[in-house]
């Protein structure tokens, strides 16, 4: 009888400590401990993130194993996020994964955080089910905004990326200007539902090719808010829903215009989005409309797999196992792990 292939995934690149168990290509648990400690600082404080990962990692892994009904000795391999991310945060997951792999004498698999976001698109009804290649993936998170042509599970062409802020960073920084707590993305999404997306018009940056830029939008909003609050100190409060809807509309327009351009330029007919911002409800409905209008296939990850989670890391681990991309105990966490890295 063939032995079960059981992968433990561990994610600790930013402010989410997560562990997941994947058995024979099926997600059996995906535990996520979110760190509320950063809210009062308006952004992630790296030192506090590392400390919170230290407190959370053992219980989170324990819960993931327990929920899946798996004992540690049954694990086939352990996959962990090696980078990119905050170094101190990554080190917690890397050290834990190395120690556990060593103790159990199982292979260690290194995962690139952005590969894992892309592979989150392969989770359909909790099962690993790769999309037909090639397809376009737009990864939109707090740290990245990229357009990637995915030719095979680990063959990627980076077509474009942001030249300054990431889309999620834009949501968070703009939210902060409007007095919203960190992370502002989900709040802007919720507030925008009762606002008018055409109430205020902000400029779309002219960036050549398939690259993005979001810093101009932030500056333009900052200047706009300064002018308006000088006239009416309650301007933000009185117009919050309209401001959120208009800003969200602008960010979504910047993203979707480039996505359409990439699809046409590369003659593709299938795309997906991944990363924290892919949870945005307006972006999701806009993309579904675009897909319908153009006859394209559109895949949106289940919300649970949009923001940082270990299920996507376990999926990359599972695909790595099949591709024999096994890691090395001598390798360390890498805050700037290159997108094209190969584990040696
Ligand atoms: O992928 P992720 O969890 O972490 C990184 O790898 O960066 O993404 C976090 C980002 C944050 O900037 C957060 O504001 C944004 O995703 N985000 C959203 C929504 N949910 C999370 N942005 C817009 N709308 C949302 N619903
Ligand atoms: Zn992420």
mmCIF file of C-alpha atoms and ligand atoms in Angstrom:
data_model
loop_
_atom_site.group_PDB
_atom_site.id
_atom_site.type_symbol
_atom_site.label_atom_id
_atom_site.label_comp_id
_atom_site.label_asym_id
_atom_site.label_seq_id
_atom_site.Cartn_x
_atom_site.Cartn_y
_atom_site.Cartn_z
ATOM 1 C CA UNK A 1 0.000 0.000 0.000
ATOM 2 C CA UNK A 2 1.256 3.470 -0.884
ATOM 3 C CA UNK A 3 2.131 5.570 2.178
ATOM 4 C CA UNK A 4 0.250 8.806 2.744
ATOM 5 C CA UNK A 5 2.077 11.961 1.670
ATOM 6 C CA UNK A 6 1.655 14.314 4.632
ATOM 7 C CA UNK A 7 3.129 17.821 4.459
ATOM 8 C CA UNK A 8 3.278 20.319 7.318
ATOM 9 C CA UNK A 9 3.387 23.927 6.044
ATOM 10 C CA UNK A 10 4.684 26.776 8.216
ATOM 11 C CA UNK A 11 4.271 30.493 7.457
ATOM 12 C CA UNK A 12 5.819 33.313 9.519
ATOM 13 C CA UNK A 13 6.999 35.932 7.005
ATOM 14 C CA UNK A 14 5.086 38.914 8.395
ATOM 15 C CA UNK A 15 2.406 39.182 11.075
ATOM 16 C CA UNK A 16 0.558 35.887 10.710
ATOM 17 C CA UNK A 17 1.788 32.702 12.388
ATOM 18 C CA UNK A 18 0.245 29.815 10.512
ATOM 19 C CA UNK A 19 0.506 26.042 10.216
ATOM 20 C CA UNK A 20 -1.308 23.684 7.869
ATOM 21 C CA UNK A 21 -1.510 19.967 7.190
ATOM 22 C CA UNK A 22 -1.942 18.646 3.654
ATOM 23 C CA UNK A 23 -2.644 14.922 3.242
ATOM 24 C CA UNK A 24 -2.349 13.423 -0.248
ATOM 25 C CA UNK A 25 -3.086 16.820 -1.793
ATOM 26 C CA UNK A 26 -5.980 17.735 0.481
ATOM 27 C CA UNK A 27 -5.934 20.508 3.076
ATOM 28 C CA UNK A 28 -6.899 19.062 6.444
ATOM 29 C CA UNK A 29 -6.117 22.062 8.636
ATOM 30 C CA UNK A 30 -5.027 25.691 8.247
ATOM 31 C CA UNK A 31 -4.507 27.428 11.592
ATOM 32 C CA UNK A 32 -3.708 31.151 11.573
ATOM 33 C CA UNK A 33 -2.796 33.276 14.606
ATOM 34 C CA UNK A 34 -3.161 36.940 13.685
ATOM 35 C CA UNK A 35 -1.068 39.415 15.662
ATOM 36 C CA UNK A 36 -3.224 42.227 17.045
ATOM 37 C CA UNK A 37 -0.232 43.757 18.833
ATOM 38 C CA UNK A 38 0.544 45.944 15.770
ATOM 39 C CA UNK A 39 -2.813 47.733 15.547
ATOM 40 C CA UNK A 40 -1.923 50.530 17.939
ATOM 41 C CA UNK A 41 1.294 51.285 16.000
ATOM 42 C CA UNK A 42 -0.476 51.658 12.631
ATOM 43 C CA UNK A 43 1.759 49.039 10.964
ATOM 44 C CA UNK A 44 3.782 45.903 11.615
ATOM 45 C CA UNK A 45 6.575 46.393 14.182
ATOM 46 C CA UNK A 46 9.212 43.780 13.176
ATOM 47 C CA UNK A 47 10.533 43.146 16.704
ATOM 48 C CA UNK A 48 7.019 42.595 18.061
ATOM 49 C CA UNK A 49 6.179 40.325 15.129
ATOM 50 C CA UNK A 50 9.166 38.077 15.902
ATOM 51 C CA UNK A 51 8.186 37.867 19.580
ATOM 52 C CA UNK A 52 4.569 37.032 18.742
ATOM 53 C CA UNK A 53 5.712 34.308 16.309
ATOM 54 C CA UNK A 54 7.815 32.856 19.147
ATOM 55 C CA UNK A 55 4.756 32.658 21.401
ATOM 56 C CA UNK A 56 2.411 31.373 18.698
ATOM 57 C CA UNK A 57 4.413 28.869 16.708
ATOM 58 C CA UNK A 58 4.238 25.860 19.045
ATOM 59 C CA UNK A 59 0.483 26.095 19.810
ATOM 60 C CA UNK A 60 -0.394 26.832 16.176
ATOM 61 C CA UNK A 61 1.541 23.814 14.852
ATOM 62 C CA UNK A 62 0.060 21.707 17.624
ATOM 63 C CA UNK A 63 -3.480 22.773 16.712
ATOM 64 C CA UNK A 64 -2.914 22.141 12.996
ATOM 65 C CA UNK A 65 -1.650 18.607 13.719
ATOM 66 C CA UNK A 66 -4.480 17.927 16.155
ATOM 67 C CA UNK A 67 -7.216 19.191 13.826
ATOM 68 C CA UNK A 68 -5.886 16.984 11.008
ATOM 69 C CA UNK A 69 -5.563 13.975 13.318
ATOM 70 C CA UNK A 70 -1.865 13.659 12.483
ATOM 71 C CA UNK A 71 0.969 12.710 14.857
ATOM 72 C CA UNK A 72 4.366 14.324 14.193
ATOM 73 C CA UNK A 73 6.052 11.005 13.343
ATOM 74 C CA UNK A 74 3.564 10.560 10.441
ATOM 75 C CA UNK A 75 4.845 13.658 8.600
ATOM 76 C CA UNK A 76 6.500 13.082 5.217
ATOM 77 C CA UNK A 77 8.041 16.548 4.879
ATOM 78 C CA UNK A 78 8.052 20.010 6.441
ATOM 79 C CA UNK A 79 7.725 23.092 4.223
ATOM 80 C CA UNK A 80 8.465 26.563 5.569
ATOM 81 C CA UNK A 81 8.546 30.087 4.163
ATOM 82 C CA UNK A 82 12.220 30.909 3.678
ATOM 83 C CA UNK A 83 11.548 34.424 2.324
ATOM 84 C CA UNK A 84 10.939 37.134 1.373
ATOM 85 C CA UNK A 85 9.614 38.890 4.462
ATOM 86 C CA UNK A 86 10.770 40.296 7.793
ATOM 87 C CA UNK A 87 14.018 38.564 8.740
ATOM 88 C CA UNK A 88 13.278 38.164 12.459
ATOM 89 C CA UNK A 89 9.821 36.810 11.677
ATOM 90 C CA UNK A 90 11.111 34.381 9.028
ATOM 91 C CA UNK A 91 13.818 33.125 11.388
ATOM 92 C CA UNK A 92 11.209 31.879 13.860
ATOM 93 C CA UNK A 93 9.493 29.680 11.249
ATOM 94 C CA UNK A 94 12.812 28.606 9.686
ATOM 95 C CA UNK A 95 14.384 27.593 13.011
ATOM 96 C CA UNK A 96 11.250 25.783 14.124
ATOM 97 C CA UNK A 97 10.927 23.902 10.801
ATOM 98 C CA UNK A 98 14.616 22.942 10.793
ATOM 99 C CA UNK A 99 14.510 21.664 14.367
ATOM 100 C CA UNK A 100 11.352 19.656 13.763
ATOM 101 C CA UNK A 101 12.621 18.198 10.457
ATOM 102 C CA UNK A 102 15.884 17.249 12.117
ATOM 103 C CA UNK A 103 14.168 15.646 15.100
ATOM 104 C CA UNK A 104 11.815 13.637 12.868
ATOM 105 C CA UNK A 105 14.444 12.960 10.193
ATOM 106 C CA UNK A 106 12.146 14.177 7.390
ATOM 107 C CA UNK A 107 12.975 16.384 4.370
ATOM 108 C CA UNK A 108 12.887 20.149 4.759
ATOM 109 C CA UNK A 109 11.309 22.137 1.920
ATOM 110 C CA UNK A 110 12.038 25.823 1.331
ATOM 111 C CA UNK A 111 9.160 27.909 0.069
ATOM 112 C CA UNK A 112 9.210 31.325 -1.603
ATOM 113 C CA UNK A 113 6.341 33.332 -0.117
ATOM 114 C CA UNK A 114 5.191 34.662 -3.507
ATOM 115 C CA UNK A 115 5.288 31.200 -5.124
ATOM 116 C CA UNK A 116 3.001 30.105 -2.286
ATOM 117 C CA UNK A 117 0.576 32.972 -2.995
ATOM 118 C CA UNK A 118 0.474 31.884 -6.657
ATOM 119 C CA UNK A 119 -0.093 28.259 -5.639
ATOM 120 C CA UNK A 120 -3.031 29.327 -3.437
ATOM 121 C CA UNK A 121 -4.904 29.478 -6.761
ATOM 122 C CA UNK A 122 -4.568 25.714 -6.982
ATOM 123 C CA UNK A 123 -6.695 25.116 -3.885
ATOM 124 C CA UNK A 124 -10.141 24.139 -5.113
ATOM 125 C CA UNK A 125 -12.538 22.715 -2.498
ATOM 126 C CA UNK A 126 -9.530 22.152 -0.226
ATOM 127 C CA UNK A 127 -7.819 19.964 -2.852
ATOM 128 C CA UNK A 128 -4.700 20.744 -4.889
ATOM 129 C CA UNK A 129 -5.846 21.178 -8.455
ATOM 130 C CA UNK A 130 -3.413 23.111 -10.702
ATOM 131 C CA UNK A 131 -4.862 25.530 -13.263
ATOM 132 C CA UNK A 132 -4.156 24.842 -16.941
ATOM 133 C CA UNK A 133 -0.803 26.354 -17.928
ATOM 134 C CA UNK A 134 0.061 28.962 -19.015
ATOM 135 C CA UNK A 135 -2.029 31.442 -17.050
ATOM 136 C CA UNK A 136 -1.562 34.951 -15.693
ATOM 137 C CA UNK A 137 -1.373 35.550 -11.958
ATOM 138 C CA UNK A 138 -1.643 39.014 -10.462
ATOM 139 C CA UNK A 139 -0.229 38.872 -6.926
ATOM 140 C CA UNK A 140 -1.396 41.782 -4.847
ATOM 141 C CA UNK A 141 -0.311 41.872 -1.229
ATOM 142 C CA UNK A 142 1.059 44.229 1.396
ATOM 143 C CA UNK A 143 4.589 43.800 0.078
ATOM 144 C CA UNK A 144 4.161 42.937 -3.606
ATOM 145 C CA UNK A 145 2.245 43.775 -6.754
ATOM 146 C CA UNK A 146 3.296 41.571 -9.635
ATOM 147 C CA UNK A 147 2.026 40.264 -12.955
ATOM 148 C CA UNK A 148 3.379 36.781 -13.547
ATOM 149 C CA UNK A 149 2.965 34.413 -16.459
ATOM 150 C CA UNK A 150 2.875 30.957 -14.880
ATOM 151 C CA UNK A 151 4.072 28.353 -17.396
ATOM 152 C CA UNK A 152 4.431 25.381 -15.005
ATOM 153 C CA UNK A 153 4.286 25.027 -11.187
ATOM 154 C CA UNK A 154 7.768 26.545 -10.820
ATOM 155 C CA UNK A 155 8.293 28.262 -14.164
ATOM 156 C CA UNK A 156 7.408 31.931 -13.915
ATOM 157 C CA UNK A 157 7.905 34.965 -16.168
ATOM 158 C CA UNK A 158 7.746 38.184 -14.189
ATOM 159 C CA UNK A 159 6.003 40.531 -16.640
ATOM 160 C CA UNK A 160 5.651 43.590 -14.417
ATOM 161 C CA UNK A 161 5.695 44.815 -10.843
ATOM 162 C CA UNK A 162 5.267 47.925 -8.770
ATOM 163 C CA UNK A 163 7.908 50.611 -9.012
ATOM 164 C CA UNK A 164 7.114 51.941 -5.527
ATOM 165 C CA UNK A 165 4.354 50.971 -3.059
ATOM 166 C CA UNK A 166 2.500 47.643 -3.277
ATOM 167 C CA UNK A 167 -1.287 47.692 -3.735
ATOM 168 C CA UNK A 168 -1.927 46.561 -0.138
ATOM 169 C CA UNK A 169 0.563 49.130 1.125
ATOM 170 C CA UNK A 170 -1.366 51.785 -0.817
ATOM 171 C CA UNK A 171 -4.630 50.703 0.855
ATOM 172 C CA UNK A 172 -2.945 50.731 4.277
ATOM 173 C CA UNK A 173 -1.116 54.073 3.886
ATOM 174 C CA UNK A 174 -4.158 55.813 2.407
ATOM 175 C CA UNK A 175 -6.322 54.374 5.182
ATOM 176 C CA UNK A 176 -3.894 55.758 7.736
ATOM 177 C CA UNK A 177 -4.242 59.231 6.158
ATOM 178 C CA UNK A 178 -7.994 58.886 6.689
ATOM 179 C CA UNK A 179 -7.506 57.804 10.306
ATOM 180 C CA UNK A 180 -8.300 54.104 9.787
ATOM 181 C CA UNK A 181 -6.483 51.465 11.861
ATOM 182 C CA UNK A 182 -3.959 49.031 10.359
ATOM 183 C CA UNK A 183 -4.479 47.065 8.147
ATOM 184 C CA UNK A 184 -6.837 49.487 6.419
ATOM 185 C CA UNK A 185 -7.500 47.368 3.294
ATOM 186 C CA UNK A 186 -10.410 45.353 4.744
ATOM 187 C CA UNK A 187 -11.940 48.485 6.343
ATOM 188 C CA UNK A 188 -11.784 50.485 3.118
ATOM 189 C CA UNK A 189 -13.427 47.520 1.373
ATOM 190 C CA UNK A 190 -16.266 47.475 3.940
ATOM 191 C CA UNK A 191 -16.769 51.272 4.125
ATOM 192 C CA UNK A 192 -16.710 51.620 0.323
ATOM 193 C CA UNK A 193 -19.835 49.478 0.048
ATOM 194 C CA UNK A 194 -21.984 52.434 1.127
ATOM 195 C CA UNK A 195 -20.002 55.052 -0.827
ATOM 196 C CA UNK A 196 -20.008 56.497 -4.341
ATOM 197 C CA UNK A 197 -16.931 55.379 -6.278
ATOM 198 C CA UNK A 198 -17.177 58.415 -8.592
ATOM 199 C CA UNK A 199 -17.580 61.032 -5.853
ATOM 200 C CA UNK A 200 -13.892 62.018 -6.113
ATOM 201 C CA UNK A 201 -11.582 61.494 -9.047
ATOM 202 C CA UNK A 202 -7.917 60.690 -8.522
ATOM 203 C CA UNK A 203 -5.306 60.448 -11.284
ATOM 204 C CA UNK A 204 -4.267 57.128 -12.837
ATOM 205 C CA UNK A 205 -0.444 57.160 -13.134
ATOM 206 C CA UNK A 206 1.069 56.914 -16.591
ATOM 207 C CA UNK A 207 3.499 54.016 -16.213
ATOM 208 C CA UNK A 208 4.888 52.314 -19.314
ATOM 209 C CA UNK A 209 4.456 48.603 -19.953
ATOM 210 C CA UNK A 210 3.215 46.259 -17.273
ATOM 211 C CA UNK A 211 4.666 47.971 -14.208
ATOM 212 C CA UNK A 212 2.559 49.711 -11.565
ATOM 213 C CA UNK A 213 2.892 52.779 -9.374
ATOM 214 C CA UNK A 214 0.809 53.729 -6.342
ATOM 215 C CA UNK A 215 2.824 56.417 -4.575
ATOM 216 C CA UNK A 216 1.345 59.212 -6.737
ATOM 217 C CA UNK A 217 -2.166 58.285 -5.627
ATOM 218 C CA UNK A 218 -1.122 58.494 -1.982
ATOM 219 C CA UNK A 219 0.459 61.939 -2.492
ATOM 220 C CA UNK A 220 -2.508 63.207 -4.463
ATOM 221 C CA UNK A 221 -4.926 62.048 -1.752
ATOM 222 C CA UNK A 222 -2.755 63.577 0.967
ATOM 223 C CA UNK A 223 -2.760 66.980 -0.782
ATOM 224 C CA UNK A 224 -6.493 66.718 -1.482
ATOM 225 C CA UNK A 225 -7.290 65.904 2.162
ATOM 226 C CA UNK A 226 -5.068 68.746 3.399
ATOM 227 C CA UNK A 227 -6.885 71.268 1.163
ATOM 228 C CA UNK A 228 -10.343 70.010 2.072
ATOM 229 C CA UNK A 229 -9.761 69.718 5.834
ATOM 230 C CA UNK A 230 -8.449 73.292 5.896
ATOM 231 C CA UNK A 231 -11.893 74.359 4.624
ATOM 232 C CA UNK A 232 -13.861 71.827 6.682
ATOM 233 C CA UNK A 233 -12.144 70.014 9.581
ATOM 234 C CA UNK A 234 -14.852 67.312 9.455
ATOM 235 C CA UNK A 235 -14.339 66.622 5.747
ATOM 236 C CA UNK A 236 -12.919 63.106 6.171
ATOM 237 C CA UNK A 237 -15.512 62.055 8.708
ATOM 238 C CA UNK A 238 -18.391 63.426 6.605
ATOM 239 C CA UNK A 239 -17.150 61.833 3.371
ATOM 240 C CA UNK A 240 -15.461 58.666 4.589
ATOM 241 C CA UNK A 241 -17.538 56.152 2.590
ATOM 242 C CA UNK A 242 -17.216 58.177 -0.650
ATOM 243 C CA UNK A 243 -13.479 58.648 -0.093
ATOM 244 C CA UNK A 244 -13.015 54.898 0.476
ATOM 245 C CA UNK A 245 -15.094 53.986 -2.579
ATOM 246 C CA UNK A 246 -13.249 56.487 -4.819
ATOM 247 C CA UNK A 247 -9.786 55.431 -3.650
ATOM 248 C CA UNK A 248 -10.674 51.755 -3.978
ATOM 249 C CA UNK A 249 -12.043 52.393 -7.473
ATOM 250 C CA UNK A 250 -8.760 54.078 -8.472
ATOM 251 C CA UNK A 251 -6.554 51.273 -7.082
ATOM 252 C CA UNK A 252 -8.721 48.639 -8.767
ATOM 253 C CA UNK A 253 -8.587 50.561 -12.046
ATOM 254 C CA UNK A 254 -4.776 50.754 -11.905
ATOM 255 C CA UNK A 255 -4.621 46.990 -11.295
ATOM 256 C CA UNK A 256 -7.207 45.860 -13.820
ATOM 257 C CA UNK A 257 -5.965 48.054 -16.704
ATOM 258 C CA UNK A 258 -2.541 46.406 -16.444
ATOM 259 C CA UNK A 259 -4.040 42.947 -16.074
ATOM 260 C CA UNK A 260 -6.052 43.433 -19.282
ATOM 261 C CA UNK A 261 -2.948 44.679 -21.091
ATOM 262 C CA UNK A 262 -0.928 41.632 -19.950
ATOM 263 C CA UNK A 263 -3.664 39.180 -20.970
ATOM 264 C CA UNK A 264 -3.821 40.685 -24.460
ATOM 265 C CA UNK A 265 -0.061 41.087 -24.865
ATOM 266 C CA UNK A 266 0.581 37.454 -23.883
ATOM 267 C CA UNK A 267 -2.519 36.089 -25.688
ATOM 268 C CA UNK A 268 -3.681 34.266 -22.557
ATOM 269 C CA UNK A 269 -7.208 33.173 -21.736
ATOM 270 C CA UNK A 270 -6.944 32.293 -18.063
ATOM 271 C CA UNK A 271 -5.964 34.453 -15.083
ATOM 272 C CA UNK A 272 -6.070 34.427 -11.304
ATOM 273 C CA UNK A 273 -5.325 36.803 -8.456
ATOM 274 C CA UNK A 274 -3.605 36.040 -5.200
ATOM 275 C CA UNK A 275 -2.354 37.800 -2.063
ATOM 276 C CA UNK A 276 -4.105 39.773 0.659
ATOM 277 C CA UNK A 277 -5.659 42.381 -1.674
ATOM 278 C CA UNK A 278 -7.332 39.600 -3.669
ATOM 279 C CA UNK A 279 -9.810 39.472 -0.762
ATOM 280 C CA UNK A 280 -11.096 42.890 -1.898
ATOM 281 C CA UNK A 281 -14.731 42.451 -2.892
ATOM 282 C CA UNK A 282 -14.764 45.271 -5.481
ATOM 283 C CA UNK A 283 -11.611 43.904 -7.154
ATOM 284 C CA UNK A 284 -13.153 40.427 -7.233
ATOM 285 C CA UNK A 285 -16.433 41.518 -8.854
ATOM 286 C CA UNK A 286 -14.632 43.842 -11.299
ATOM 287 C CA UNK A 287 -12.362 40.987 -12.398
ATOM 288 C CA UNK A 288 -15.301 38.632 -12.842
ATOM 289 C CA UNK A 289 -16.962 41.212 -15.103
ATOM 290 C CA UNK A 290 -13.752 41.728 -17.098
ATOM 291 C CA UNK A 291 -13.383 37.956 -17.514
ATOM 292 C CA UNK A 292 -16.954 37.643 -18.746
ATOM 293 C CA UNK A 293 -16.620 40.561 -21.196
ATOM 294 C CA UNK A 294 -13.445 39.112 -22.703
ATOM 295 C CA UNK A 295 -14.281 35.408 -22.594
ATOM 296 C CA UNK A 296 -11.438 34.749 -20.134
ATOM 297 C CA UNK A 297 -11.338 32.212 -17.350
ATOM 298 C CA UNK A 298 -10.955 33.828 -13.926
ATOM 299 C CA UNK A 299 -9.877 32.059 -10.711
ATOM 300 C CA UNK A 300 -10.229 33.754 -7.351
ATOM 301 C CA UNK A 301 -8.839 32.033 -4.264
ATOM 302 C CA UNK A 302 -11.214 31.297 -1.391
ATOM 303 C CA UNK A 303 -10.889 34.212 1.073
ATOM 304 C CA UNK A 304 -9.229 31.992 3.686
ATOM 305 C CA UNK A 305 -6.273 31.585 1.294
ATOM 306 C CA UNK A 306 -5.903 35.223 0.211
ATOM 307 C CA UNK A 307 -4.073 36.750 3.183
ATOM 308 C CA UNK A 308 -0.993 35.012 4.589
ATOM 309 C CA UNK A 309 -1.667 31.384 5.495
ATOM 310 C CA UNK A 310 0.234 28.118 5.720
ATOM 311 C CA UNK A 311 -2.122 26.113 3.486
ATOM 312 C CA UNK A 312 -0.554 27.805 0.464
ATOM 313 C CA UNK A 313 2.908 27.005 1.874
ATOM 314 C CA UNK A 314 1.910 23.352 2.276
ATOM 315 C CA UNK A 315 0.680 23.324 -1.340
ATOM 316 C CA UNK A 316 4.031 24.690 -2.564
ATOM 317 C CA UNK A 317 5.677 22.058 -0.357
ATOM 318 C CA UNK A 318 3.560 19.340 -1.963
ATOM 319 C CA UNK A 319 4.401 20.561 -5.493
ATOM 320 C CA UNK A 320 8.075 20.889 -4.499
ATOM 321 C CA UNK A 321 8.068 17.301 -3.227
ATOM 322 C CA UNK A 322 6.784 16.092 -6.594
ATOM 323 C CA UNK A 323 9.323 18.286 -8.416
ATOM 324 C CA UNK A 324 12.102 17.076 -6.060
ATOM 325 C CA UNK A 325 12.846 20.639 -4.959
ATOM 326 C CA UNK A 326 14.076 19.616 -1.518
ATOM 327 C CA UNK A 327 15.755 22.163 0.767
ATOM 328 C CA UNK A 328 18.955 22.223 2.703
ATOM 329 C CA UNK A 329 19.512 22.673 6.441
ATOM 330 C CA UNK A 330 22.479 24.950 5.718
ATOM 331 C CA UNK A 331 20.218 27.521 4.038
ATOM 332 C CA UNK A 332 18.889 30.369 6.138
ATOM 333 C CA UNK A 333 15.854 32.588 6.109
ATOM 334 C CA UNK A 334 16.288 35.272 3.452
ATOM 335 C CA UNK A 335 14.395 38.564 3.737
ATOM 336 C CA UNK A 336 15.053 39.226 0.022
ATOM 337 C CA UNK A 337 14.834 35.706 -1.374
ATOM 338 C CA UNK A 338 14.879 36.204 -5.179
ATOM 339 C CA UNK A 339 11.720 35.261 -7.056
ATOM 340 C CA UNK A 340 13.633 32.838 -9.290
ATOM 341 C CA UNK A 341 15.441 31.024 -6.456
ATOM 342 C CA UNK A 342 16.077 27.281 -6.688
ATOM 343 C CA UNK A 343 16.722 25.345 -3.455
ATOM 344 C CA UNK A 344 20.273 23.916 -3.389
HETATM 345 O O1 LIG B 1 -0.782 38.726 1.564
HETATM 346 P P1 LIG B 1 -0.909 39.492 2.828
HETATM 347 O O2 LIG B 1 -1.677 38.872 3.966
HETATM 348 O O3 LIG B 1 0.497 39.840 3.435
HETATM 349 C C1 LIG B 1 1.609 40.171 2.670
HETATM 350 O O4 LIG B 1 2.290 39.229 2.181
HETATM 351 O O5 LIG B 1 1.809 41.382 2.496
HETATM 352 O O6 LIG B 1 -1.533 40.904 2.443
HETATM 353 C C2 LIG B 1 -1.839 41.868 3.414
HETATM 354 C C3 LIG B 1 -2.408 43.077 2.704
HETATM 355 C C4 LIG B 1 -2.606 44.282 3.618
HETATM 356 O O7 LIG B 1 -2.032 45.399 2.990
HETATM 357 C C5 LIG B 1 -4.127 44.412 3.721
HETATM 358 O O8 LIG B 1 -4.575 45.731 3.897
HETATM 359 C C6 LIG B 1 -4.570 43.857 2.373
HETATM 360 O O9 LIG B 1 -3.707 42.767 2.150
HETATM 361 N N1 LIG B 1 -5.974 43.416 2.380
HETATM 362 C C7 LIG B 1 -6.954 44.029 1.681
HETATM 363 C C8 LIG B 1 -8.145 43.344 2.001
HETATM 364 N N2 LIG B 1 -7.851 42.328 2.865
HETATM 365 C C9 LIG B 1 -6.501 42.388 3.094
HETATM 366 N N3 LIG B 1 -6.909 45.081 0.856
HETATM 367 C C10 LIG B 1 -8.069 45.472 0.301
HETATM 368 N N4 LIG B 1 -9.263 44.877 0.553
HETATM 369 C C11 LIG B 1 -9.352 43.813 1.386
HETATM 370 N N5 LIG B 1 -10.526 43.230 1.613
HETATM 371 ZN ZN1 LIG B 2 1.725 37.454 1.629
#
